[in-house]
PDB file of C-alpha atoms in Angstrom:
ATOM      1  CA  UNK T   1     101.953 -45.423-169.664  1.00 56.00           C
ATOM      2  CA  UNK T   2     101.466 -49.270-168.767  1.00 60.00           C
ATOM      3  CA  UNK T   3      97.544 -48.341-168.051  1.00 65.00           C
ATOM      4  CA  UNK T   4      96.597 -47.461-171.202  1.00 73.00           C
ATOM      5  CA  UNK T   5      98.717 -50.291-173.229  1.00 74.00           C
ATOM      6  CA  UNK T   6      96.021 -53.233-174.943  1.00 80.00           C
ATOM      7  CA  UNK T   7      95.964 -56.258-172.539  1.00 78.00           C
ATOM      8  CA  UNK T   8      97.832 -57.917-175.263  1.00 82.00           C
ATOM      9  CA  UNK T   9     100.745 -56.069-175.384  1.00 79.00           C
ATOM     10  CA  UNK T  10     101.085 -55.990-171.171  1.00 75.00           C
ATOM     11  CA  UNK T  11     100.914 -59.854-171.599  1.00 77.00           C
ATOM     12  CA  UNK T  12     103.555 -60.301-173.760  1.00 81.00           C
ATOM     13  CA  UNK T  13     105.888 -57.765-172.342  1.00 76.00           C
ATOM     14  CA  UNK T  14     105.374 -59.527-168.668  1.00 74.00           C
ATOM     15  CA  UNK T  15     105.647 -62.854-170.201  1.00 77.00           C
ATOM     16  CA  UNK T  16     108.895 -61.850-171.691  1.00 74.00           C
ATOM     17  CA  UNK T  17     110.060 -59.452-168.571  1.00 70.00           C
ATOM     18  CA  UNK T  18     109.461 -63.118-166.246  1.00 67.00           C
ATOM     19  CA  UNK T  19     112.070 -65.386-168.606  1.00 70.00           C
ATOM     20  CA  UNK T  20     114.587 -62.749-169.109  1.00 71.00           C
ATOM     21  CA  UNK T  21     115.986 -61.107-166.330  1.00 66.00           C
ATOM     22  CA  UNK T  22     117.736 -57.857-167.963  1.00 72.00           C
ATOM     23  CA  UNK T  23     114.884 -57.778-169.332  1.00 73.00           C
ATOM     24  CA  UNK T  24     112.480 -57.335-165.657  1.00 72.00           C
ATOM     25  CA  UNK T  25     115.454 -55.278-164.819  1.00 70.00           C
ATOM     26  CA  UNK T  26     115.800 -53.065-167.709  1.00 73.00           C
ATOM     27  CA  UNK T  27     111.722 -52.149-166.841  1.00 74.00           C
ATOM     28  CA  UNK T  28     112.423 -52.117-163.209  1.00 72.00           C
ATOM     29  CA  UNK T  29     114.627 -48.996-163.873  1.00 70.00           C
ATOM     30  CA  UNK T  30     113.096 -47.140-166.285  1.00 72.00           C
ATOM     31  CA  UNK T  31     109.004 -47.597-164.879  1.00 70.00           C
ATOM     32  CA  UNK T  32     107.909 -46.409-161.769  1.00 71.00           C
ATOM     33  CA  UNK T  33     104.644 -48.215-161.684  1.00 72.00           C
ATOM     34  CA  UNK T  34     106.527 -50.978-162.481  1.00 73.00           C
ATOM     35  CA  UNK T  35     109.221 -50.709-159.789  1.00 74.00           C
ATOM     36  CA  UNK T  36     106.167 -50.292-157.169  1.00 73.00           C
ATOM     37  CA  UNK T  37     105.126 -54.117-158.410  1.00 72.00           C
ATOM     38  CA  UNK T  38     107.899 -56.100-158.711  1.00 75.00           C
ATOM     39  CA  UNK T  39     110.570 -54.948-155.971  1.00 79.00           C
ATOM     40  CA  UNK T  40     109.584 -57.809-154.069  1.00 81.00           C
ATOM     41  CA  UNK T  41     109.980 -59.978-156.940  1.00 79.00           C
ATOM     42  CA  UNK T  42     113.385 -58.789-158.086  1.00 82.00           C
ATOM     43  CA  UNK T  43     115.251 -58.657-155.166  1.00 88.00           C
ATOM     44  CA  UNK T  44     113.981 -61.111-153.089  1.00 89.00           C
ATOM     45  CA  UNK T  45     117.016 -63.859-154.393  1.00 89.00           C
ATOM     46  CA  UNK T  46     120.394 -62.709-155.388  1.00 92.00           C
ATOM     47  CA  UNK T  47     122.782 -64.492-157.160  1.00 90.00           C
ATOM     48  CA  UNK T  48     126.155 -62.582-157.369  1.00 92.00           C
ATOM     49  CA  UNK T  49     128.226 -64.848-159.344  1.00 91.00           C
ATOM     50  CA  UNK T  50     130.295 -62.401-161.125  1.00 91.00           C
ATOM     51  CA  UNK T  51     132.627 -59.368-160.070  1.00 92.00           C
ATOM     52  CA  UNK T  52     129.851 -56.450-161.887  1.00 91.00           C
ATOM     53  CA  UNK T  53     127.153 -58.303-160.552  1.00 90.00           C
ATOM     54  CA  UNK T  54     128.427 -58.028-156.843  1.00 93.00           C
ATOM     55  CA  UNK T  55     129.594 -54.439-157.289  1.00 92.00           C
ATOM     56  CA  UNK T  56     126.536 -53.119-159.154  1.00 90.00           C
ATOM     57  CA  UNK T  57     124.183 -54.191-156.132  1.00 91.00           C
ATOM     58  CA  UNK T  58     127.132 -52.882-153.548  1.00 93.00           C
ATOM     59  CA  UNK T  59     126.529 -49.657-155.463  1.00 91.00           C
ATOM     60  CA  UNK T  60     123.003 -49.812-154.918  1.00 88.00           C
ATOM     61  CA  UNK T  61     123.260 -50.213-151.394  1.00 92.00           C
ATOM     62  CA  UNK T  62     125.741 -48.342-150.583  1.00 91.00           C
ATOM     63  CA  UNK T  63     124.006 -44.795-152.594  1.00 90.00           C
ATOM     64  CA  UNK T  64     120.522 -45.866-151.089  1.00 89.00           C
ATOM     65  CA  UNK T  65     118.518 -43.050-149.453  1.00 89.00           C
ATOM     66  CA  UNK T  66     117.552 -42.848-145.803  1.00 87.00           C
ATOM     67  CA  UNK T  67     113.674 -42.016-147.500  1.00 83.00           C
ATOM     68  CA  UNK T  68     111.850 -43.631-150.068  1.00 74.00           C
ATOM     69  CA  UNK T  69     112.051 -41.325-153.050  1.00 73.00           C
ATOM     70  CA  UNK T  70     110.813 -41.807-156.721  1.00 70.00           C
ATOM     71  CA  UNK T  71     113.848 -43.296-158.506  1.00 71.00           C
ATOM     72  CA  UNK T  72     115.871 -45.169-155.936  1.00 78.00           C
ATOM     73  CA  UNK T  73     114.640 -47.440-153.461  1.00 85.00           C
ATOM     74  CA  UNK T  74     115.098 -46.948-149.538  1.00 89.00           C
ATOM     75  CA  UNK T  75     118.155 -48.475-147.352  1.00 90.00           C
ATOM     76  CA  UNK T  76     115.004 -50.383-145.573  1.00 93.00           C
ATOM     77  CA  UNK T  77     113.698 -51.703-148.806  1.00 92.00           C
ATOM     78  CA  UNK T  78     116.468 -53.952-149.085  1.00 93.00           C
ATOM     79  CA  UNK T  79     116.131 -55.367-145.621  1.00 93.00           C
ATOM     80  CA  UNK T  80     113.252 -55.690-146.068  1.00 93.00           C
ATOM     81  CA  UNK T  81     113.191 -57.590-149.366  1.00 93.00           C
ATOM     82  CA  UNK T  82     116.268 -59.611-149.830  1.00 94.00           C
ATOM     83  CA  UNK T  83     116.123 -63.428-148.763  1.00 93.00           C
ATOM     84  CA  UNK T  84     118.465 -65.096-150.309  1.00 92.00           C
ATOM     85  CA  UNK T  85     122.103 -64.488-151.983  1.00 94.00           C
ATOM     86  CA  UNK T  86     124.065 -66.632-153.643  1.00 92.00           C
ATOM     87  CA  UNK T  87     127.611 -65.408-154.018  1.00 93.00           C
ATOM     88  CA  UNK T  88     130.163 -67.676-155.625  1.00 90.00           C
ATOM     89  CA  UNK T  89     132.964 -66.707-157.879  1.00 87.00           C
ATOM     90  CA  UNK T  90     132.927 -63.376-157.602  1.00 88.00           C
ATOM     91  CA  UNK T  91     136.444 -62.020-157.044  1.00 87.00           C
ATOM     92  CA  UNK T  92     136.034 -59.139-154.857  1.00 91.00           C
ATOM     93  CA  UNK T  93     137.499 -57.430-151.666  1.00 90.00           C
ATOM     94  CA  UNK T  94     135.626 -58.116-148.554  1.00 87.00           C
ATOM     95  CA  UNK T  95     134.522 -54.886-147.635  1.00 88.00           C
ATOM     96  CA  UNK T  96     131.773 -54.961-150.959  1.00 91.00           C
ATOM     97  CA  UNK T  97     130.190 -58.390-148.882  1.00 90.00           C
ATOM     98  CA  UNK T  98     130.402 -56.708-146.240  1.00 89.00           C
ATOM     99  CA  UNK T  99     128.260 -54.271-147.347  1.00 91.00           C
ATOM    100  CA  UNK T 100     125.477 -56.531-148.497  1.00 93.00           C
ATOM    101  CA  UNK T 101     125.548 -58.441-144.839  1.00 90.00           C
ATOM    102  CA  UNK T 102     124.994 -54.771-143.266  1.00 89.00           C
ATOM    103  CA  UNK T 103     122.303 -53.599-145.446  1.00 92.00           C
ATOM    104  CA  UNK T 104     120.698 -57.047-145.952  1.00 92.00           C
ATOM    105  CA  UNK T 105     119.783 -57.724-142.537  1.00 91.00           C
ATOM    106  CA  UNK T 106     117.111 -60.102-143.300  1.00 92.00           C
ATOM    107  CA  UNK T 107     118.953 -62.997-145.132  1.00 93.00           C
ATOM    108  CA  UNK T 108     117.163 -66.347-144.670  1.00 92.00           C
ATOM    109  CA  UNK T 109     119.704 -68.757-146.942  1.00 92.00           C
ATOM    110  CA  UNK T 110     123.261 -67.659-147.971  1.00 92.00           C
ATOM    111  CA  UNK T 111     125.228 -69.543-150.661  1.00 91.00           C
ATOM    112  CA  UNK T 112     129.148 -68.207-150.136  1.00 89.00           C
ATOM    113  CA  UNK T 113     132.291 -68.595-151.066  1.00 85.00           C
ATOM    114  CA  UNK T 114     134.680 -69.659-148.015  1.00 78.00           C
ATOM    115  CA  UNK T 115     136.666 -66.752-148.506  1.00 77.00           C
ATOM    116  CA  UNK T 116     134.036 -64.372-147.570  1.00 79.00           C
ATOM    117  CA  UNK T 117     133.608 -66.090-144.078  1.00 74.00           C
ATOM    118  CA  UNK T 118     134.296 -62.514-141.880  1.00 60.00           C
ATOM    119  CA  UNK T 119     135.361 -63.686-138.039  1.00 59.00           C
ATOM    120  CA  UNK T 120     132.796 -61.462-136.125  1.00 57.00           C
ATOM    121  CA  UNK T 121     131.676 -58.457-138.022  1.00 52.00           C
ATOM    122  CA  UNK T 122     130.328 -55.080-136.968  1.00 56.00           C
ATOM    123  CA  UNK T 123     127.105 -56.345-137.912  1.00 62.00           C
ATOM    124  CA  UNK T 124     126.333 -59.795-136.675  1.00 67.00           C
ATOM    125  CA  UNK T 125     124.913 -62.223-139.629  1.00 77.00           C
ATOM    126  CA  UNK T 126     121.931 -63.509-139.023  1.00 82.00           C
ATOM    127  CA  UNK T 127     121.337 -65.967-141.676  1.00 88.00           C
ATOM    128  CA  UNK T 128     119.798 -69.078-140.412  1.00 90.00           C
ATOM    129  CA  UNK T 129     120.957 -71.784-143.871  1.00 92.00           C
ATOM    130  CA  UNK T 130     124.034 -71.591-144.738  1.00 90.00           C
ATOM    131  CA  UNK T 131     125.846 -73.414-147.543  1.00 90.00           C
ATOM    132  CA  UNK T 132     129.142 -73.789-148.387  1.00 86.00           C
ATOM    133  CA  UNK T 133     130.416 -74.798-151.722  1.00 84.00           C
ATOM    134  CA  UNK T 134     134.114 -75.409-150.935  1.00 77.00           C
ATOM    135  CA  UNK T 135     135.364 -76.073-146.985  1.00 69.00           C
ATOM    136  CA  UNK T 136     139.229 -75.662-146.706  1.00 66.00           C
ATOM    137  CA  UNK T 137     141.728 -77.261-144.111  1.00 59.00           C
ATOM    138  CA  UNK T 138     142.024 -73.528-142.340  1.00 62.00           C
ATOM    139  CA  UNK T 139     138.785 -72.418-141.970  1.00 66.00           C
ATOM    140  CA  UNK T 140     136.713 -72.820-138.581  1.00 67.00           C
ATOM    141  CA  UNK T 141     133.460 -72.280-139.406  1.00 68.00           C
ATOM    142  CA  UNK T 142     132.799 -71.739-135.784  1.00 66.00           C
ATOM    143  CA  UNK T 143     134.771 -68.976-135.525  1.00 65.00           C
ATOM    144  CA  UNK T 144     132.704 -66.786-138.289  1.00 69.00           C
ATOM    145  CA  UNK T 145     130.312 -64.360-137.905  1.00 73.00           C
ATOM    146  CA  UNK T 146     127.151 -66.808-138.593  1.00 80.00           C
ATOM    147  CA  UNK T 147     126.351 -67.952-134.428  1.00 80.00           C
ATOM    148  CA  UNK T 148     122.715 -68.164-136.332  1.00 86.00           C
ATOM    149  CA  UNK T 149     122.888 -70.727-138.346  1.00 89.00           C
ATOM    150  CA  UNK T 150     120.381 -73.963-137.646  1.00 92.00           C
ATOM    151  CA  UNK T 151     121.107 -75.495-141.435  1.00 92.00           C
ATOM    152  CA  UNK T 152     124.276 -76.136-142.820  1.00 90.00           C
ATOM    153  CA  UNK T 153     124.713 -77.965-146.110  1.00 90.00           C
ATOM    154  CA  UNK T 154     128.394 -78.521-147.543  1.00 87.00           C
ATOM    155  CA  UNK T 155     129.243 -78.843-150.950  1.00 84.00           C
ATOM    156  CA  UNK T 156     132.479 -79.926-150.998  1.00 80.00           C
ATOM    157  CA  UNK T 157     133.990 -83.662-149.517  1.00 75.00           C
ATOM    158  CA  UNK T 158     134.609 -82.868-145.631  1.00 70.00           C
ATOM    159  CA  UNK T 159     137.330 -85.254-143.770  1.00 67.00           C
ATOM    160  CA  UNK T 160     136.139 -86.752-140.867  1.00 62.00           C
ATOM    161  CA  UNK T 161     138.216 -84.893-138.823  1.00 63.00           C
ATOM    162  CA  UNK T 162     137.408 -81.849-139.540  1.00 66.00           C
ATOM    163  CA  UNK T 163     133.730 -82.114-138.520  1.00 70.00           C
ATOM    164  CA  UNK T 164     133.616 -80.486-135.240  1.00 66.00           C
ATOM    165  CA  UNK T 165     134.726 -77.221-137.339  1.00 67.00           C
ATOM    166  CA  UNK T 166     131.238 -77.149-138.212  1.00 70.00           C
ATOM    167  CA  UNK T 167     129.607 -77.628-135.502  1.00 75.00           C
ATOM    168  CA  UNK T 168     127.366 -73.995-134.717  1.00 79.00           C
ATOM    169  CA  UNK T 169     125.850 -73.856-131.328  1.00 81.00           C
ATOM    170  CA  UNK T 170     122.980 -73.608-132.506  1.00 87.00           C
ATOM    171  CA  UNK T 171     123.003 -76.148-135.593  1.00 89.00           C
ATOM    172  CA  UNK T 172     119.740 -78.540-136.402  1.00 91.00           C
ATOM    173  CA  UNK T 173     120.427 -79.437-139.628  1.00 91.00           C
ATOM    174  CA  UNK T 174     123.328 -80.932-141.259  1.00 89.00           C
ATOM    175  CA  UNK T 175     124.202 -82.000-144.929  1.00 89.00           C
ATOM    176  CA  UNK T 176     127.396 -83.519-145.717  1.00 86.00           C
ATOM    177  CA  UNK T 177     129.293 -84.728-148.199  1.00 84.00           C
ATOM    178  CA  UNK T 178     131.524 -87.846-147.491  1.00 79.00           C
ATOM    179  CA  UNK T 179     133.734 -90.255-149.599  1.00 76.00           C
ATOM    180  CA  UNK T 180     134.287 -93.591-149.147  1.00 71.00           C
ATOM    181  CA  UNK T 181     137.386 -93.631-146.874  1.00 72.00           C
ATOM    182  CA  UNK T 182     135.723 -91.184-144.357  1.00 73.00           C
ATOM    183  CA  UNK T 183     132.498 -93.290-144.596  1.00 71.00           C
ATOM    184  CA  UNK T 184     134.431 -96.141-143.465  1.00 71.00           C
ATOM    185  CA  UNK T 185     136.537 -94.278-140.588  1.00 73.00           C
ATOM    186  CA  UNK T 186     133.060 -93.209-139.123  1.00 71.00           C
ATOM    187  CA  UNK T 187     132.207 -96.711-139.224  1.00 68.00           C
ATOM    188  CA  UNK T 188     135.534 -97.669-137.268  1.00 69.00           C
ATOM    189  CA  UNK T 189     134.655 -94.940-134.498  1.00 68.00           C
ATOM    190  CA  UNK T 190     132.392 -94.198-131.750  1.00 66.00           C
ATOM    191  CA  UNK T 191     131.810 -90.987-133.602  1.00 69.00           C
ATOM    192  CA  UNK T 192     128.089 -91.560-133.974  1.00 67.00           C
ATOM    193  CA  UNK T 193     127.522 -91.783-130.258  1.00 70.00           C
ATOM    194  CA  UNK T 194     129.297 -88.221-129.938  1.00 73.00           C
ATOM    195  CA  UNK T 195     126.252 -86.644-131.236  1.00 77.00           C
ATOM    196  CA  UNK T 196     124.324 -85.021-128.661  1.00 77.00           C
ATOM    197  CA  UNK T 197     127.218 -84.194-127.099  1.00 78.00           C
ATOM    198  CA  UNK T 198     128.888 -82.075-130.267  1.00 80.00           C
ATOM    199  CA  UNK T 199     125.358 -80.846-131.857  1.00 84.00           C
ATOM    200  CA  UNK T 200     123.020 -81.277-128.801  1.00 86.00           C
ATOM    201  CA  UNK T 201     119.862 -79.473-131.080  1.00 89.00           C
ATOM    202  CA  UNK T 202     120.295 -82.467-134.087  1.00 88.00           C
ATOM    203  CA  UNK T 203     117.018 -83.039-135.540  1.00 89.00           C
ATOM    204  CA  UNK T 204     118.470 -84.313-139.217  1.00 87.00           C
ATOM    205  CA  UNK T 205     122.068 -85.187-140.577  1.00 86.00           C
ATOM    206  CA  UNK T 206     122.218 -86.564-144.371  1.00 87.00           C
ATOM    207  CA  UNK T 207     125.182 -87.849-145.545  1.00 84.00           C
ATOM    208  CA  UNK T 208     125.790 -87.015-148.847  1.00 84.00           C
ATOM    209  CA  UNK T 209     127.672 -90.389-149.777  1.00 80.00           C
ATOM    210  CA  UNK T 210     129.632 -90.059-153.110  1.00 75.00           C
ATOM    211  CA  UNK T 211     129.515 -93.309-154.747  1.00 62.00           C
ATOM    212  CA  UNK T 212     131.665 -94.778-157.637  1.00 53.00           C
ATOM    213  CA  UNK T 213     132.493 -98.816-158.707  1.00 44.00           C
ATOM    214  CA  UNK T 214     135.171 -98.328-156.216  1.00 44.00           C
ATOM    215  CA  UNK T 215     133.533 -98.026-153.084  1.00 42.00           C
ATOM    216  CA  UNK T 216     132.440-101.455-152.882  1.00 43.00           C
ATOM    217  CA  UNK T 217     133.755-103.182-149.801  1.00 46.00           C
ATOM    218  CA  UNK T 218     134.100-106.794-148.599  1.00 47.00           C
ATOM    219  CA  UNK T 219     132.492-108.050-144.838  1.00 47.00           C
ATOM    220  CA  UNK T 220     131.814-111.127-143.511  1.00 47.00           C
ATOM    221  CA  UNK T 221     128.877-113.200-142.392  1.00 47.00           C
ATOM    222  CA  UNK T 222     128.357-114.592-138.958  1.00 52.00           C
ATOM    223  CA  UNK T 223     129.729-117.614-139.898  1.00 52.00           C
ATOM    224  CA  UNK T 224     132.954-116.213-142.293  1.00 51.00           C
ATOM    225  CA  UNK T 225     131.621-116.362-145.652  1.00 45.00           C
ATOM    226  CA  UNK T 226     132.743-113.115-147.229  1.00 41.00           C
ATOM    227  CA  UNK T 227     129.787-111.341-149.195  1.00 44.00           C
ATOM    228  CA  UNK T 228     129.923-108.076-151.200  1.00 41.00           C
ATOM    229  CA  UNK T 229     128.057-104.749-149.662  1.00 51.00           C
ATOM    230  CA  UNK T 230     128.223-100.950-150.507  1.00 62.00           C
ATOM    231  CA  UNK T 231     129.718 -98.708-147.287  1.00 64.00           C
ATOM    232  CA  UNK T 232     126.796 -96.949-146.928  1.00 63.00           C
ATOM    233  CA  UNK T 233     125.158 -99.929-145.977  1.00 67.00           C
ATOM    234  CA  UNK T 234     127.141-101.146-143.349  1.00 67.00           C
ATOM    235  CA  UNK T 235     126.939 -96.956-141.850  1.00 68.00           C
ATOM    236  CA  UNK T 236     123.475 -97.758-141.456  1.00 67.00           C
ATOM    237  CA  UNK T 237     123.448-100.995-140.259  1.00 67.00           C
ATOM    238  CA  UNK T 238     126.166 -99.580-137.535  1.00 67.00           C
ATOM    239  CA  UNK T 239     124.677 -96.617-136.547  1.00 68.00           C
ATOM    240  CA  UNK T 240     121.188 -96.631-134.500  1.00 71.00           C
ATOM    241  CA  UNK T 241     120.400 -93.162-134.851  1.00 76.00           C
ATOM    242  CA  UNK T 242     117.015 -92.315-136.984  1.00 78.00           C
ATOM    243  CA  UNK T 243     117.964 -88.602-137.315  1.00 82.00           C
ATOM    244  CA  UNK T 244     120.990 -89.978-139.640  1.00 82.00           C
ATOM    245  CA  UNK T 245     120.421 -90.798-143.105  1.00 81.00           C
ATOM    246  CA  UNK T 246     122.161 -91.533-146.404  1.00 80.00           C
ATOM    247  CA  UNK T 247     121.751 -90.000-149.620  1.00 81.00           C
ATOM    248  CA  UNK T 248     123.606 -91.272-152.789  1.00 78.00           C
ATOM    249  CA  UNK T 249     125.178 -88.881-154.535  1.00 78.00           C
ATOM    250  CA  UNK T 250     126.236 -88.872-158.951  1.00 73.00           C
ATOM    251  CA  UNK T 251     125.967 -86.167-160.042  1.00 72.00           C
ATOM    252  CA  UNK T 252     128.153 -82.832-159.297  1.00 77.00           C
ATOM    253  CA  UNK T 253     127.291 -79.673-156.669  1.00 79.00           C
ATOM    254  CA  UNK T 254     125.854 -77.777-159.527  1.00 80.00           C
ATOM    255  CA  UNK T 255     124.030 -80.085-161.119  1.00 81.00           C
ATOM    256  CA  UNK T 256     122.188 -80.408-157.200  1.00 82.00           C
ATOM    257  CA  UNK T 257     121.704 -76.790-157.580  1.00 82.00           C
ATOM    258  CA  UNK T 258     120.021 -76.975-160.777  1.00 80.00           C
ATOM    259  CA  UNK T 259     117.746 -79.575-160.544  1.00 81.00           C
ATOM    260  CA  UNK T 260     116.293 -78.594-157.380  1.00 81.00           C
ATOM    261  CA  UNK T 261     115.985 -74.463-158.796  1.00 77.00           C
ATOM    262  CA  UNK T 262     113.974 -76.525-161.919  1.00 78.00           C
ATOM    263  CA  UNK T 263     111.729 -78.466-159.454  1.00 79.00           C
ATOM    264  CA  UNK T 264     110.967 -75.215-157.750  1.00 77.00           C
ATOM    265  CA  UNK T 265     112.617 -77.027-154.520  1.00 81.00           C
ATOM    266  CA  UNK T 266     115.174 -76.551-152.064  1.00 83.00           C
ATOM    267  CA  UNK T 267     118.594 -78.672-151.481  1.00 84.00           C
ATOM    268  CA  UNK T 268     117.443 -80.024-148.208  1.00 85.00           C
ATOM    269  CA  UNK T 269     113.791 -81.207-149.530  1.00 84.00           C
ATOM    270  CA  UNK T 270     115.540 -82.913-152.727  1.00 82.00           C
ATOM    271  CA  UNK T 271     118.090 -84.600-150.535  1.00 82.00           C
ATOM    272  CA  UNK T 272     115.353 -85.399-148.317  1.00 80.00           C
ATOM    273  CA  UNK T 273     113.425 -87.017-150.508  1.00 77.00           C
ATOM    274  CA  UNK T 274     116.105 -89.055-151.652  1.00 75.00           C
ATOM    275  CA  UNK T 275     117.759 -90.119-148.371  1.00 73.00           C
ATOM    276  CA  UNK T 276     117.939 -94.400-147.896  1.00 61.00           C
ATOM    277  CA  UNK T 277     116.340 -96.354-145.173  1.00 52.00           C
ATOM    278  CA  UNK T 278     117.913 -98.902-143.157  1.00 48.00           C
ATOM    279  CA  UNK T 279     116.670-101.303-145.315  1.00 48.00           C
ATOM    280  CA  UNK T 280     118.141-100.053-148.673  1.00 49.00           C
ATOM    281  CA  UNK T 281     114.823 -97.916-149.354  1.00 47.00           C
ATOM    282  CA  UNK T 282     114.717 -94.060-150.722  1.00 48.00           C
ATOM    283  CA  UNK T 283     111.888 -92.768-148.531  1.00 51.00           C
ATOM    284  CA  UNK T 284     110.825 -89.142-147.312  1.00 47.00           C
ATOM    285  CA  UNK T 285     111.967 -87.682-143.541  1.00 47.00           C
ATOM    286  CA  UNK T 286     110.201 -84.729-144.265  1.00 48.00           C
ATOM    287  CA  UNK T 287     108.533 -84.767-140.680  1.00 54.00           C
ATOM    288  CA  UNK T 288     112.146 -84.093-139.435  1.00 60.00           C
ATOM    289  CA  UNK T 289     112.949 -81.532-141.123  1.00 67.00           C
ATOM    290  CA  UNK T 290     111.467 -77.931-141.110  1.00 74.00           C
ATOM    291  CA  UNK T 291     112.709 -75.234-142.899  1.00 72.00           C
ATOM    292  CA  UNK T 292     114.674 -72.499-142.063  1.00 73.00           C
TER     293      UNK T 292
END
């Protein structure tokens, strides 16, 4: 049918189809044509944020043929295809996200809830960016069934002591949320000079330094003369390590999320863009960082 629809119309309904995505969908299912175009398009992110959303693309998995056929798309399509997923909130029993890490074998960047953290599956996960909105006191990140993972970007405000949970064998990259007390008991130890030892493949850590009035602290001169600086200052001043830098965070988790998905860019090259010099300076480490 599409081929023999005025230019016009095919405009409008793509135009439409691109904003609204029940829309694309909605076409996706009923056009074959269509379906042959915009596969790649459609599946190649997922965001799963709600119980029918999780469960409808379970379903989909799970009923996909061994061969391609004319409705439904192949078991390979989807490894294939499907990049990145995004599931938060969804309140579902492990088994259905267990079913997208079989069948989606080719996940670059995962956004998931903590609770969906499997210790060693059947099928090993192989996704190489991981982030994690919310990091509890129990869970060992280690332990799970990413050993892939090279970037690691946490969401939620990590105590100090709890860092080596994170620490992949394989880890390059490393975004972190810290408040002001944690800041400051990183500044007290030799934690800094731990490094190599803990993530021997570093190439970038950015501290993700959550800043209110209250975080101001007091030091001293040389000569005793108290003087007013911000923590993240001092960190820097401290810590002689290039591949560590500071990023000042206001605004919430989501509203990270959003901004960058509106600048068509990902967490790590917003953060990166916005990490501070030594000398007080937001300036670009893109060199250091490559993506995953």
């Amino acid at each position: 049918m599409l081929p023999y629809l005025p230019a016009e119309i095919l405009y409008l309904i793509f135009e439409f189809a691109a904003s609204d995505a029940t829309t694309a969908s909605t076409l996706d299912a009923l056009n074959y044509e269509w379906r042959t175009r915009t596969g790649s398009l459609l599946y190649h992110t997922l965001v799963l944020h709600t119980a029918p959303a999780l469960i409808g693309i379970v379903e989909n998995l799970r009923t996909a043929p061994t061969e391609p056929e004319r409705i439904r798309r192949p078991r390979q399509f989807y490894a294939d295809t499907v990049r990145n997923v995004s599931i938060i909130g969804a309140k579902v029993p492990f088994h259905y996200v267990q079913i997208i890490y079989e069948s989606c074998t080719g996940i670059v960047t995962l956004e998931v809830d903590h609770w969906f953290f499997a210790p060693q599956p059947a099928t090993p996960v192989r996704v190489r960016d991981l982030i994690v909105p919310s990091f509890p006191l129990e869970v060992d990140l280690r332990s799970s069934a990413f050993t892939e993972v090279t970037h690691l970007w946490i969401a939620q405000p990590v105590l100090s002591h709890l860092l080596p949970k994170v620490f992949f064998p394989k880890l390059k990259y490393l975004a972190i949320p810290l408040r002001s007390m944690e800041l400051r008991r990183l500044n007290e130890s030799e934690w800094s000079h731990q490094l190599d030892a803990m993530i021997p493949n570093l190439q970038l850590m950015i501290i993700n330094f959550i800043e209110t009035y209250q975080y101001i602290t007091t030091v001293y001169h040389d000569d005793g003369t108290p003087c007013h600086d911000r923590i993240w200052a001092i960190f820097l001043s401290r810590v002689n390590d290039p591949r560590i830098q500071v990023r000042l965070v206001k605004g919430s988790y989501k509203h990270e999320t959003r901004t960058a998905r509106m600048k068509g860019i990902s967490l790590w090259e917003r953060a990166i863009q916005e990490s501070i010099s030594r000398d007080g300076i937001i300036s670009s480490h893109s060199s250091r960082y490559q993506p995953p």
